[in-house]
C-alpha cells in the first residue's frame, strides 16, 4: 500500500511536509525524516525529534474516521511489544513503558484523507530534561529503527483493511488489555474535567468513565495522571 516513501534528512515537521506534498502526490504515501526541527504534538506541543528516532507521517484515504486514532496504536503496540512486553497504551494512543512515554501519535483528517504522524523513540537518546517523562527503546539494547519501521508498516497494511471493513470493534479488547489505568481512577481534561474510574473504551474509541454522577463517554481529552 505505502509504495511511495519520501525520505528527508532534516525537516521542520513531517506533518507540514505531508500536507504540502498532497498537491503533488497521490496518497497513500509516507514522509519520513531523520530529524525534525519543529516536530509537534497536539495543540502545537513540542515533540523532541533528534536523530535516531522514528519520525514519520502517513497519508492515506480512509472512509472511516471514528476510532482511527485508537486503531493506529494497535499495529505499533504489536510490533513494539515484541521488544518489551510491558508496553502499554495511554488513551487515546500514546505508548508508554515504565510510566514514561515511548511513542506519540497525531491523527488529523481532512475529508477522507488521514494524516497520521508517528513518533517513536528508538535509537535516540532522551535529553536530560525530558528523562522524567520520556523513554527510548535504546535503553533496551540495540534496536534497529529501519526494522521497526518495516514491521510497523507491514502490520498496519495487514490491519487497515480490517479496520476499513469493521472499524475499531475487532481491536477493542486487545486495546483494553493494554490500557493504562484500566479500572483505576483518573482525571481527564476534555471540554470539562472528569474524574472517575476507567471502565474501558467504546467501539468508536471513546473513553468510558464511571463518575459520581453516572457513566460518561469522553470523545476527546488528555489523561492528566501521567
Ligand atoms: C503526541 O502529542 O504525542 C503526538 C506526537 C507526534 C509526533 C510525530 S513525529 C512525526 C510527526 N511529525 C510531527 O511534527 N509530529 C508527528 P501530544 O499528546 O501532544 O504529546 C506531546 C508531549 O509529549 C509533549 O508536551 C512532551 O511532554 C512529550 N514529548 C515530547 N517529545 C517527546 C518524545 N520524543 N518522547 C516522549 N515524549 C515526548
GROMACS .gro file of C-alpha atoms in nm, residues 2 25-26 34 70 128 158 200-201 210 217:
model
   11
    2UNK     CA    1   0.262   0.257   0.107
   25UNK     CA    2   0.142   1.332  -0.474
   26UNK     CA    3  -0.146   1.089  -0.476
   34UNK     CA    4   1.586   1.156   1.025
   70UNK     CA    5  -0.704   0.440   1.865
  128UNK     CA    6   1.827   1.500   3.040
  158UNK     CA    7  -0.240  -0.603   0.711
  200UNK     CA    8  -1.281   0.076   2.902
  201UNK     CA    9  -1.342   0.224   2.558
  210UNK     CA   10  -1.768   0.585   3.589
  217UNK     CA   11  -1.812   0.873   2.747
   0.00000   0.00000   0.00000
